[in-house]
């Protein structure tokens, strides 16, 4: 069963790659959206890896407290990786809550599936996403977590546009990142605010926390979702809409 799951995930990844245009390097589904004016970090390979070190800092507790995660909350953990947040969210939301762990890496999906099975996390589901589309079910989540991964999103406008319908009424998006260049596993806050605002998200909370080695930002959707051609790209140099 595990082998079939891993093979299926690999096929999904290959299918996504086959839709990439060799000239532009962009997927067919992303080409209707503006191209991001910023570099992108390579997946993985940052210092936020050792779970015991993160727990010693109290990282997950701080984030879940700030996000008001409680019994019965539904959460999507995007870029779940090895499941650091997934397993802690599962415990916090309890039997009446749900956690959807998503990643685009077939190897991570396989390992996470084994961990969920081993730890008997019955309130956790796993899903393979795409770089420009998290492929979340609509109207399903109270919170969507993007923890130390948004700087790896190469098509932020397509990604956020597809993500937005997955929020329930009053649902919010939580971003945790570091204030440094996007090619150094970080995201300048001004640029983050801009990229979310042009897709129709409003900042509702922003705090810097030593436990996170960075900052916490929380957003809510406002107004109608813009059409792809209406989205104005943000300048990486200024962190604002348009070219200076």
Tab-separated table of C-alpha atoms in Angstrom:
chain	number	residue	atom	x	y	z
A	1	UNK	CA	0.000	0.000	0.000
A	2	UNK	CA	2.807	2.395	0.910
A	3	UNK	CA	4.630	1.594	-2.340
A	4	UNK	CA	1.484	2.341	-4.369
A	5	UNK	CA	1.035	5.636	-2.497
A	6	UNK	CA	4.624	6.692	-3.158
A	7	UNK	CA	4.392	5.707	-6.834
A	8	UNK	CA	1.175	7.651	-7.274
A	9	UNK	CA	2.726	10.733	-5.673
A	10	UNK	CA	5.719	10.450	-7.994
A	11	UNK	CA	3.431	10.256	-11.006
A	12	UNK	CA	1.643	13.405	-9.880
A	13	UNK	CA	4.960	15.211	-9.608
A	14	UNK	CA	6.012	14.055	-13.080
A	15	UNK	CA	2.693	15.180	-14.533
A	16	UNK	CA	3.158	18.632	-13.008
A	17	UNK	CA	6.678	18.878	-14.424
A	18	UNK	CA	5.462	17.903	-17.902
A	19	UNK	CA	3.280	21.031	-18.026
A	20	UNK	CA	6.240	23.400	-17.566
A	21	UNK	CA	7.036	25.516	-20.619
A	22	UNK	CA	10.748	25.026	-21.477
A	23	UNK	CA	11.189	28.643	-22.603
A	24	UNK	CA	9.571	30.503	-19.720
A	25	UNK	CA	10.135	27.825	-17.082
A	26	UNK	CA	6.548	28.385	-15.907
A	27	UNK	CA	3.711	25.904	-15.676
A	28	UNK	CA	0.733	26.227	-17.981
A	29	UNK	CA	-1.601	26.919	-15.079
A	30	UNK	CA	0.572	29.795	-13.787
A	31	UNK	CA	1.148	31.653	-17.048
A	32	UNK	CA	-2.068	33.671	-16.741
A	33	UNK	CA	-0.736	35.260	-13.541
A	34	UNK	CA	2.023	37.856	-13.106
A	35	UNK	CA	5.528	36.533	-12.662
A	36	UNK	CA	7.084	37.191	-9.264
A	37	UNK	CA	9.750	39.897	-9.192
A	38	UNK	CA	11.982	38.116	-6.696
A	39	UNK	CA	14.401	35.197	-6.427
A	40	UNK	CA	13.237	31.943	-4.859
A	41	UNK	CA	14.999	29.797	-2.277
A	42	UNK	CA	15.744	26.183	-3.092
A	43	UNK	CA	13.422	23.770	-1.248
A	44	UNK	CA	14.569	22.593	2.172
A	45	UNK	CA	18.098	23.000	3.500
A	46	UNK	CA	17.500	25.637	6.157
A	47	UNK	CA	18.087	25.729	9.903
A	48	UNK	CA	14.476	25.015	10.840
A	49	UNK	CA	14.841	21.241	10.848
A	50	UNK	CA	15.610	19.816	14.316
A	51	UNK	CA	12.308	19.189	16.074
A	52	UNK	CA	13.785	19.002	19.574
A	53	UNK	CA	15.498	22.374	19.091
A	54	UNK	CA	12.258	23.917	17.854
A	55	UNK	CA	10.366	22.499	20.824
A	56	UNK	CA	13.007	23.787	23.221
A	57	UNK	CA	12.277	27.261	21.867
A	58	UNK	CA	8.542	26.632	22.158
A	59	UNK	CA	8.031	27.451	18.483
A	60	UNK	CA	4.930	25.409	17.690
A	61	UNK	CA	3.152	26.387	20.908
A	62	UNK	CA	3.774	30.082	20.245
A	63	UNK	CA	2.455	29.832	16.680
A	64	UNK	CA	-0.604	27.772	17.610
A	65	UNK	CA	-1.427	30.123	20.485
A	66	UNK	CA	-1.126	33.197	18.246
A	67	UNK	CA	-3.292	31.489	15.617
A	68	UNK	CA	-5.939	30.552	18.231
A	69	UNK	CA	-5.756	26.854	17.365
A	70	UNK	CA	-8.089	24.933	19.662
A	71	UNK	CA	-10.179	21.778	19.865
A	72	UNK	CA	-12.255	21.414	16.698
A	73	UNK	CA	-10.189	23.771	14.495
A	74	UNK	CA	-9.541	22.711	10.887
A	75	UNK	CA	-6.035	23.487	9.645
A	76	UNK	CA	-4.119	23.016	6.392
A	77	UNK	CA	-0.360	22.631	6.927
A	78	UNK	CA	1.157	23.601	3.560
A	79	UNK	CA	4.705	22.451	2.930
A	80	UNK	CA	4.321	20.036	5.829
A	81	UNK	CA	7.635	18.298	5.157
A	82	UNK	CA	8.453	15.769	7.881
A	83	UNK	CA	5.367	16.789	9.866
A	84	UNK	CA	6.694	18.963	12.686
A	85	UNK	CA	3.566	21.121	12.730
A	86	UNK	CA	1.232	18.395	11.492
A	87	UNK	CA	1.642	16.151	14.526
A	88	UNK	CA	1.439	19.037	16.993
A	89	UNK	CA	-1.611	20.486	15.281
A	90	UNK	CA	-3.261	17.061	15.360
A	91	UNK	CA	-2.886	16.913	19.125
A	92	UNK	CA	-4.110	20.495	19.605
A	93	UNK	CA	-7.267	20.264	17.423
A	94	UNK	CA	-8.288	16.890	18.857
A	95	UNK	CA	-10.758	14.349	17.567
A	96	UNK	CA	-13.260	17.010	16.505
A	97	UNK	CA	-10.678	18.919	14.468
A	98	UNK	CA	-8.933	18.060	11.217
A	99	UNK	CA	-5.452	18.634	9.807
A	100	UNK	CA	-4.601	18.401	6.116
A	101	UNK	CA	-0.858	17.996	5.590
A	102	UNK	CA	0.252	19.006	2.101
A	103	UNK	CA	3.578	18.958	0.280
A	104	UNK	CA	4.844	18.829	-3.302
A	105	UNK	CA	7.770	16.477	-2.594
A	106	UNK	CA	6.851	12.804	-3.153
A	107	UNK	CA	9.541	11.661	-0.712
A	108	UNK	CA	8.230	13.948	2.019
A	109	UNK	CA	4.678	12.765	1.344
A	110	UNK	CA	5.749	9.130	1.722
A	111	UNK	CA	7.668	9.726	4.952
A	112	UNK	CA	4.873	11.836	6.385
A	113	UNK	CA	2.351	9.135	5.549
A	114	UNK	CA	4.450	6.592	7.424
A	115	UNK	CA	4.687	8.917	10.417
A	116	UNK	CA	0.949	9.589	10.480
A	117	UNK	CA	0.292	5.845	10.334
A	118	UNK	CA	2.926	5.064	12.982
A	119	UNK	CA	1.605	7.702	15.395
A	120	UNK	CA	-2.018	6.804	14.604
A	121	UNK	CA	-3.102	10.337	13.807
A	122	UNK	CA	-6.661	9.603	12.763
A	123	UNK	CA	-7.535	13.287	12.350
A	124	UNK	CA	-4.812	13.887	9.723
A	125	UNK	CA	-5.160	13.617	5.948
A	126	UNK	CA	-2.324	13.946	3.419
A	127	UNK	CA	-2.422	15.573	0.003
A	128	UNK	CA	0.064	16.193	-2.805
A	129	UNK	CA	0.000	19.773	-4.063
A	130	UNK	CA	1.566	21.609	-6.986
A	131	UNK	CA	4.062	24.491	-6.909
A	132	UNK	CA	1.454	26.980	-8.135
A	133	UNK	CA	-1.644	25.397	-6.591
A	134	UNK	CA	-1.965	23.835	-3.130
A	135	UNK	CA	-5.043	21.935	-4.394
A	136	UNK	CA	-7.066	22.440	-1.237
A	137	UNK	CA	-10.803	21.687	-0.991
A	138	UNK	CA	-12.971	24.800	-0.991
A	139	UNK	CA	-14.527	26.292	2.141
A	140	UNK	CA	-12.710	23.826	4.408
A	141	UNK	CA	-10.219	25.526	6.743
A	142	UNK	CA	-10.235	27.871	9.709
A	143	UNK	CA	-6.474	28.356	9.365
A	144	UNK	CA	-3.954	27.715	6.605
A	145	UNK	CA	-0.333	27.482	7.784
A	146	UNK	CA	2.592	28.564	5.573
A	147	UNK	CA	5.489	28.028	7.962
A	148	UNK	CA	9.039	28.773	6.791
A	149	UNK	CA	8.068	27.864	3.232
A	150	UNK	CA	6.522	30.867	1.500
A	151	UNK	CA	9.946	32.021	0.244
A	152	UNK	CA	10.082	28.766	-1.768
A	153	UNK	CA	6.862	29.553	-3.656
A	154	UNK	CA	7.931	30.453	-7.184
A	155	UNK	CA	4.442	31.464	-8.382
A	156	UNK	CA	3.015	33.367	-5.385
A	157	UNK	CA	0.100	35.021	-7.209
A	158	UNK	CA	-1.214	31.794	-8.727
A	159	UNK	CA	-0.544	29.962	-5.451
A	160	UNK	CA	-2.425	32.473	-3.281
A	161	UNK	CA	-5.249	32.833	-5.806
A	162	UNK	CA	-5.875	29.080	-5.755
A	163	UNK	CA	-5.453	28.930	-1.979
A	164	UNK	CA	-7.987	31.615	-1.098
A	165	UNK	CA	-11.255	29.672	-1.748
A	166	UNK	CA	-10.149	26.989	0.734
A	167	UNK	CA	-10.762	29.339	3.668
A	168	UNK	CA	-13.995	29.141	5.592
A	169	UNK	CA	-15.824	32.308	6.603
A	170	UNK	CA	-13.495	34.213	8.963
A	171	UNK	CA	-10.688	31.802	8.119
A	172	UNK	CA	-7.139	33.160	8.106
A	173	UNK	CA	-3.722	32.478	6.594
A	174	UNK	CA	-0.722	32.232	8.933
A	175	UNK	CA	2.790	32.926	7.648
A	176	UNK	CA	5.963	32.438	9.670
A	177	UNK	CA	9.208	33.493	8.030
A	178	UNK	CA	12.484	35.356	8.495
A	179	UNK	CA	13.166	38.966	7.534
A	180	UNK	CA	15.850	38.464	4.917
A	181	UNK	CA	16.210	37.984	1.170
A	182	UNK	CA	13.978	35.429	-0.540
A	183	UNK	CA	16.993	33.600	-1.963
A	184	UNK	CA	18.332	33.169	1.594
A	185	UNK	CA	15.317	31.300	2.998
A	186	UNK	CA	13.553	34.456	4.115
A	187	UNK	CA	10.812	36.905	3.152
A	188	UNK	CA	10.953	40.686	3.706
A	189	UNK	CA	7.698	41.597	5.496
A	190	UNK	CA	6.883	44.519	3.170
A	191	UNK	CA	7.079	42.220	0.164
A	192	UNK	CA	4.978	39.573	1.909
A	193	UNK	CA	2.294	42.160	2.742
A	194	UNK	CA	2.240	43.337	-0.859
A	195	UNK	CA	2.012	39.893	-2.463
A	196	UNK	CA	-0.912	38.904	-0.270
A	197	UNK	CA	-2.688	42.251	-0.568
A	198	UNK	CA	-2.836	42.188	-4.368
A	199	UNK	CA	-4.637	38.824	-4.204
A	200	UNK	CA	-7.136	40.213	-1.700
A	201	UNK	CA	-5.698	39.491	1.753
A	202	UNK	CA	-5.498	41.996	4.616
A	203	UNK	CA	-2.918	41.846	7.395
A	204	UNK	CA	-4.574	41.404	10.809
A	205	UNK	CA	-1.554	40.660	13.013
A	206	UNK	CA	2.221	40.945	12.789
A	207	UNK	CA	4.686	40.198	15.580
A	208	UNK	CA	8.367	39.337	15.846
A	209	UNK	CA	9.155	36.492	18.207
A	210	UNK	CA	12.547	35.071	19.285
A	211	UNK	CA	10.955	31.613	19.536
A	212	UNK	CA	10.370	31.753	15.776
A	213	UNK	CA	13.761	33.194	14.830
A	214	UNK	CA	11.648	35.524	12.727
A	215	UNK	CA	8.128	36.883	12.514
A	216	UNK	CA	4.496	35.805	12.601
A	217	UNK	CA	1.954	37.316	10.180
A	218	UNK	CA	-1.771	36.570	9.956
A	219	UNK	CA	-4.066	37.538	7.080
A	220	UNK	CA	-7.768	37.434	6.253
A	221	UNK	CA	-9.455	37.512	2.847
A	222	UNK	CA	-11.348	40.706	2.028
A	223	UNK	CA	-13.603	41.591	-0.886
A	224	UNK	CA	-13.893	39.578	-4.066
A	225	UNK	CA	-10.996	37.513	-5.336
A	226	UNK	CA	-9.426	39.449	-8.244
A	227	UNK	CA	-9.208	38.014	-11.722
A	228	UNK	CA	-5.713	36.821	-12.632
A	229	UNK	CA	-5.204	39.623	-15.164
A	230	UNK	CA	-6.166	42.248	-12.557
A	231	UNK	CA	-3.318	41.330	-10.209
A	232	UNK	CA	-0.479	43.876	-10.234
A	233	UNK	CA	2.894	42.352	-9.345
A	234	UNK	CA	4.923	43.668	-6.435
A	235	UNK	CA	8.392	45.131	-6.747
A	236	UNK	CA	10.998	43.170	-4.826
A	237	UNK	CA	13.100	46.327	-4.497
A	238	UNK	CA	10.429	48.373	-2.768
A	239	UNK	CA	7.988	45.779	-1.466
A	240	UNK	CA	5.050	47.567	-3.017
A	241	UNK	CA	2.735	47.276	-6.011
A	242	UNK	CA	4.117	48.173	-9.407
A	243	UNK	CA	7.545	49.187	-10.654
A	244	UNK	CA	9.131	52.260	-9.027
